[in-house]
Tab-separated table of C-alpha atoms and ligand atoms in Angstrom:
chain	number	residue	atom	x	y	z
A	15	MET	CA	-7.460	3.781	-1.482
A	16	ARG	CA	-8.013	4.701	2.120
A	17	LEU	CA	-6.574	4.046	5.580
A	18	SER	CA	-9.199	4.506	8.252
A	19	HIS	CA	-8.631	4.805	12.018
A	20	VAL	CA	-5.234	3.120	11.799
A	21	SER	CA	-3.303	2.861	15.057
A	22	HIS	CA	-0.134	0.964	15.813
A	23	GLN	CA	2.156	0.653	18.793
A	24	PHE	CA	5.580	-0.819	19.425
A	25	ASP	CA	6.507	-1.789	22.980
A	26	GLY	CA	3.705	0.306	24.475
A	27	HIS	CA	4.629	3.377	22.434
A	28	LEU	CA	1.834	4.595	20.143
A	29	VAL	CA	3.609	5.254	16.842
A	30	LEU	CA	0.492	5.842	14.729
A	31	ASN	CA	-2.616	7.220	16.415
A	32	ASP	CA	-5.924	6.996	14.568
A	33	ILE	CA	-4.531	7.817	11.115
A	34	GLU	CA	-6.792	8.682	8.180
A	35	LEU	CA	-5.204	8.734	4.723
A	36	HIS	CA	-6.870	8.847	1.341
A	37	VAL	CA	-4.803	8.582	-1.841
A	38	SER	CA	-6.537	9.000	-5.205
A	39	PRO	CA	-5.447	7.641	-8.570
A	40	GLY	CA	-3.116	10.145	-10.232
A	41	GLU	CA	-1.931	11.572	-6.933
A	42	CYS	CA	1.653	11.790	-5.655
A	43	VAL	CA	1.810	12.265	-1.877
A	44	ALA	CA	5.001	13.080	0.062
A	45	ILE	CA	5.425	12.031	3.693
A	46	VAL	CA	7.800	14.014	5.900
A	47	GLY	CA	8.490	13.998	9.632
A	48	PRO	CA	11.224	13.589	12.227
A	49	SER	CA	13.306	10.430	12.493
A	50	GLY	CA	11.423	7.766	14.412
A	51	SER	CA	8.048	9.430	13.870
A	52	GLY	CA	6.535	6.410	12.122
A	53	LYS	CA	6.916	7.200	8.406
A	54	SER	CA	8.337	3.802	7.457
A	55	THR	CA	5.809	2.044	9.669
A	56	LEU	CA	3.041	3.859	7.795
A	57	LEU	CA	4.574	2.883	4.446
A	58	TYR	CA	4.908	-0.791	5.462
A	59	ILE	CA	1.230	-0.775	6.438
A	60	LEU	CA	0.333	0.675	3.019
A	61	GLY	CA	2.585	-1.935	1.396
A	62	LEU	CA	0.782	-4.750	3.241
A	63	LEU	CA	4.042	-5.668	4.951
A	64	ARG	CA	2.706	-4.854	8.403
A	65	LYS	CA	-0.777	-5.220	9.815
A	66	PRO	CA	-1.613	-2.421	12.263
A	67	ASP	CA	-3.067	-3.103	15.705
A	68	GLN	CA	-6.259	-1.332	14.691
A	69	GLY	CA	-7.945	0.144	11.644
A	70	ALA	CA	-8.938	-0.681	8.100
A	71	PHE	CA	-7.292	-0.307	4.695
A	72	PHE	CA	-9.757	-0.072	1.838
A	73	MET	CA	-8.470	-0.956	-1.608
A	74	ASP	CA	-11.220	-1.271	-4.196
A	75	GLU	CA	-13.916	-1.108	-1.484
A	76	ARG	CA	-12.720	-4.101	0.542
A	77	ASP	CA	-10.701	-3.997	3.743
A	78	VAL	CA	-7.483	-5.758	2.804
A	79	PHE	CA	-6.610	-6.433	6.464
A	80	GLU	CA	-9.462	-8.942	6.389
A	81	LEU	CA	-7.767	-10.994	3.647
A	82	ASP	CA	-5.852	-14.202	4.317
A	83	GLU	CA	-2.066	-14.521	3.837
A	84	GLU	CA	-2.272	-15.932	0.311
A	85	GLU	CA	-4.603	-13.162	-0.874
A	86	LEU	CA	-2.275	-10.592	0.706
A	87	ARG	CA	0.731	-12.140	-1.030
A	88	LEU	CA	-0.969	-11.826	-4.411
A	89	LEU	CA	-2.023	-8.227	-3.737
A	90	ARG	CA	1.550	-7.330	-2.743
A	91	LEU	CA	2.869	-8.856	-5.945
A	92	HIS	CA	0.287	-7.357	-8.324
A	93	GLU	CA	-0.876	-4.111	-6.758
A	94	VAL	CA	2.065	-2.711	-4.812
A	95	GLY	CA	5.485	-1.561	-6.021
A	96	PHE	CA	8.149	-0.720	-3.426
A	97	VAL	CA	11.298	1.378	-3.843
A	98	PHE	CA	13.763	1.637	-0.942
A	99	GLN	CA	16.636	3.955	-0.054
A	100	GLN	CA	19.125	1.506	-1.531
A	101	ALA	CA	18.330	-0.184	-4.843
A	102	HIS	CA	18.833	-3.734	-3.444
A	103	LEU	CA	19.596	-5.253	-6.844
A	104	ILE	CA	20.724	-8.868	-7.120
A	105	PRO	CA	24.451	-8.671	-7.937
A	106	TYR	CA	24.591	-11.559	-10.413
A	107	LEU	CA	21.544	-10.640	-12.508
A	108	THR	CA	21.574	-8.184	-15.406
A	109	VAL	CA	19.333	-5.130	-15.435
A	110	LEU	CA	16.721	-6.886	-17.568
A	111	GLU	CA	16.865	-10.072	-15.460
A	112	GLN	CA	16.161	-8.085	-12.256
A	113	LEU	CA	12.732	-7.297	-13.739
A	114	GLU	CA	12.087	-10.670	-15.345
A	115	LEU	CA	12.664	-12.401	-12.004
A	116	ILE	CA	9.550	-10.891	-10.439
A	117	GLN	CA	7.449	-10.296	-13.526
A	118	GLU	CA	4.233	-12.244	-13.034
A	119	LYS	CA	2.458	-12.004	-16.335
A	120	ARG	CA	3.948	-10.408	-19.426
A	121	LYS	CA	1.550	-7.494	-19.120
A	122	ILE	CA	4.202	-4.963	-19.970
A	123	ASP	CA	7.408	-5.110	-21.962
A	124	ALA	CA	10.282	-4.961	-19.451
A	125	LYS	CA	12.734	-3.792	-22.140
A	126	GLN	CA	10.428	-0.966	-23.126
A	127	LEU	CA	9.910	0.030	-19.490
A	128	LEU	CA	13.681	0.179	-18.896
A	129	THR	CA	14.129	2.138	-22.117
A	130	ASN	CA	11.489	4.641	-20.988
A	131	LEU	CA	13.457	5.142	-17.771
A	132	GLY	CA	16.622	5.889	-19.764
A	133	LEU	CA	18.206	2.446	-19.311
A	134	GLY	CA	17.823	1.035	-22.819
A	135	HIS	CA	21.613	0.905	-23.253
A	136	ARG	CA	22.129	-0.902	-19.921
A	137	LEU	CA	19.796	-3.916	-20.304
A	138	HIS	CA	22.481	-6.603	-20.213
A	139	GLN	CA	24.823	-5.045	-17.657
A	140	LEU	CA	25.343	-6.166	-14.071
A	141	PRO	CA	24.609	-3.789	-11.145
A	142	THR	CA	28.342	-3.335	-10.382
A	143	THR	CA	28.730	-1.551	-13.720
A	144	LEU	CA	25.924	0.971	-13.063
A	145	SER	CA	25.982	4.396	-11.415
A	146	GLY	CA	23.941	5.003	-8.247
A	147	GLY	CA	21.266	6.854	-10.217
A	148	GLU	CA	21.018	4.051	-12.776
A	149	LYS	CA	20.680	1.427	-10.037
A	150	GLN	CA	17.882	3.389	-8.413
A	151	ARG	CA	16.100	3.730	-11.774
A	152	VAL	CA	16.302	-0.076	-12.145
A	153	ALA	CA	14.694	-0.314	-8.690
A	154	VAL	CA	11.910	2.014	-9.878
A	155	ALA	CA	11.443	-0.082	-13.037
A	156	ARG	CA	11.262	-3.228	-10.918
A	157	ALA	CA	8.560	-1.634	-8.759
A	158	LEU	CA	6.551	-0.932	-11.918
A	159	VAL	CA	6.948	-4.220	-13.761
A	160	ASN	CA	3.673	-5.753	-12.580
A	161	SER	CA	1.718	-2.514	-13.198
A	162	PRO	CA	0.783	-1.940	-9.538
A	163	GLN	CA	-1.927	0.561	-8.639
A	164	LEU	CA	0.085	1.736	-5.634
A	165	ILE	CA	3.761	2.748	-5.653
A	166	LEU	CA	5.547	3.284	-2.340
A	167	ALA	CA	9.027	4.711	-1.908
A	168	ASP	CA	10.988	5.045	1.357
A	169	GLU	CA	13.592	7.796	0.897
A	170	PRO	CA	14.392	6.690	-2.662
A	171	THR	CA	16.690	9.648	-3.308
A	172	ALA	CA	18.687	9.542	-0.059
A	173	SER	CA	21.678	7.748	-1.603
A	174	LEU	CA	21.749	9.933	-4.729
A	175	ASP	CA	23.125	13.330	-5.678
A	176	TYR	CA	20.626	16.085	-6.416
A	177	GLU	CA	20.353	15.579	-10.182
A	178	ASN	CA	19.878	11.805	-9.978
A	179	GLY	CA	17.534	12.139	-7.005
A	180	ARG	CA	15.458	14.661	-8.868
A	181	ARG	CA	15.186	12.363	-11.860
A	182	VAL	CA	13.978	9.478	-9.677
A	183	MET	CA	11.382	11.722	-7.962
A	184	GLU	CA	10.148	12.963	-11.329
A	185	LEU	CA	9.816	9.386	-12.586
A	186	LEU	CA	7.737	8.502	-9.529
A	187	ALA	CA	5.520	11.584	-9.895
A	188	GLU	CA	5.038	10.802	-13.604
A	189	GLN	CA	3.650	7.408	-12.612
A	190	ALA	CA	0.890	9.259	-10.824
A	191	HIS	CA	0.371	12.122	-13.244
A	192	GLU	CA	0.673	10.234	-16.530
A	193	GLU	CA	-0.283	6.659	-15.620
A	194	GLY	CA	-2.955	7.426	-13.013
A	195	ARG	CA	-1.259	5.439	-10.258
A	196	ARG	CA	-1.131	6.317	-6.574
A	197	VAL	CA	2.329	7.246	-5.345
A	198	VAL	CA	3.394	7.712	-1.715
A	199	VAL	CA	6.991	8.754	-1.112
A	200	ILE	CA	8.900	9.471	2.107
A	201	THR	CA	11.557	12.131	1.728
A	202	HIS	CA	13.760	14.345	3.849
A	203	ASP	CA	14.830	16.480	0.920
A	204	GLU	CA	12.724	19.629	0.749
A	205	ARG	CA	13.969	20.303	-2.795
A	206	MET	CA	11.977	17.265	-3.945
A	207	LEU	CA	8.622	18.249	-2.464
A	208	ASP	CA	7.476	20.420	-5.369
A	209	VAL	CA	7.011	17.396	-7.662
A	210	CYS	CA	4.369	16.017	-5.257
A	211	ASP	CA	0.726	17.108	-5.102
A	212	ARG	CA	0.409	16.967	-1.327
A	213	VAL	CA	2.822	16.900	1.603
A	214	LEU	CA	1.841	15.197	4.861
A	215	ARG	CA	3.792	15.362	8.089
A	216	VAL	CA	3.868	12.570	10.669
A	217	ILE	CA	4.371	13.893	14.165
A	218	ASP	CA	3.279	12.515	17.540
A	219	GLY	CA	1.490	9.698	15.768
A	220	THR	CA	-0.747	11.913	13.672
A	221	LEU	CA	-0.748	13.001	10.056
A	222	THR	CA	-1.200	16.649	9.137
A	223	GLU	CA	-1.305	18.330	5.772
A	224	VAL	CA	1.563	20.774	5.221
A	225	ASN	CA	0.442	23.663	3.067
A	226	LYS	CA	2.766	25.115	0.472
A	227	GLU	CA	3.624	28.294	2.420
A	228	GLU	CA	4.558	26.260	5.470
A	229	ARG	CA	6.622	23.712	3.595
A	230	HIS	CA	9.941	25.455	3.876
A	231	HIS	CA	9.638	26.000	7.607
A	232	GLU	CA	8.394	22.453	8.249
A	233	ASP	CA	11.276	20.886	6.427
A	234	ARG	CA	13.875	22.956	8.203
A	235	PHE	CA	12.324	21.810	11.449
A	236	ASP	CA	12.450	18.262	10.178
A	237	ALA	CA	16.110	18.540	9.198
A	238	ILE	CA	17.087	19.931	12.631
A	239	ASP	CA	15.221	17.155	14.374
A	240	LYS	CA	17.065	14.534	12.336
B	308	LIG	N1	9.801	-3.711	14.329
B	308	LIG	C1	9.848	-2.797	15.306
B	308	LIG	N2	9.866	-3.165	16.599
B	308	LIG	C2	9.891	-2.250	17.605
B	308	LIG	N3	9.893	-0.926	17.383
B	308	LIG	C3	9.870	-0.502	16.110
B	308	LIG	C4	9.854	-1.404	15.008
B	308	LIG	N4	9.837	-0.688	13.860
B	308	LIG	C5	9.851	0.596	14.227
B	308	LIG	N5	9.866	0.726	15.565
B	308	LIG	C6	9.842	1.987	16.318
B	308	LIG	O1	8.741	2.764	15.869
B	308	LIG	C7	9.093	4.127	15.726
B	308	LIG	C8	8.861	4.580	14.295
B	308	LIG	O2	9.774	3.927	13.433
B	308	LIG	P1	9.811	4.201	11.877
B	308	LIG	O3	10.854	3.323	11.288
B	308	LIG	O4	8.446	4.075	11.317
B	308	LIG	O5	10.260	5.741	11.842
B	308	LIG	P2	10.664	6.681	10.613
B	308	LIG	O6	9.806	7.887	10.704
B	308	LIG	O7	10.624	5.897	9.349
B	308	LIG	O8	12.161	7.099	10.980
B	308	LIG	P3	13.419	7.404	10.001
B	308	LIG	O9	13.196	8.780	9.440
B	308	LIG	O10	14.597	7.380	10.935
B	308	LIG	O11	13.477	6.338	8.962
B	308	LIG	C9	10.543	4.239	16.197
B	308	LIG	O12	10.536	4.638	17.533
B	308	LIG	C10	11.074	2.830	16.053
B	308	LIG	O13	12.079	2.573	16.982
B	309	LIG	MG1	12.088	5.319	7.997
């Protein structure tokens, strides 16, 4: 999966400038960077929710930006799983029903998936009866229910305490390391970066690899900027 020469501007301001990004199966990539640097924009492009002004996005050898709306809709449903900062569960559906609502084919057992994420005893409860960490794990399960090849998460731990946030990050990384999926996660929490294989920083529209020695410094910088 590869973004090639991707550029995007909003109101004359170049947010992403000639971005190259390759994510391999089994890889968990963290994206960091100051507020407003374009992290979410990059994630929406990867999630096929935004088409950039320029560039290509190769998934299985074809440039998906060349596809028509219906083909894109199907790719989004089958190949991409999204987790946001808030769980965004539907208040009147039980935990199990949240998954069944969007499950396309019965490729995987939703009950088993929820059980694997530590929610086996919560299947028939409504979101109002769950803790923040449990809600976010339901959101992760929902992102996985159609077995997507690409999992994207935009600050999925921001509304959680450290322990629950850590658990969610580990679940995401496991999807890469044990299931061979591609995971891209935006985070501001430097304590979460060690579960990822690579850390990339968005700044001034470009993407640079942060090496492990630099990580601590980079994230402090990031926190001050925010
Ligand atoms: N739909 C839009 N229309 C106009 N400008 C936008 C739009 N979406 C984002 N922007 C602008 O593009 C820039 C990057 O926004 P983006 O949401 O990608 O940043 P971010 O790195 O995710 O920030 P944060 O850490 O605060 O979430 C910002 O200057 C923002 O105001
Ligand atoms: Mg953002």
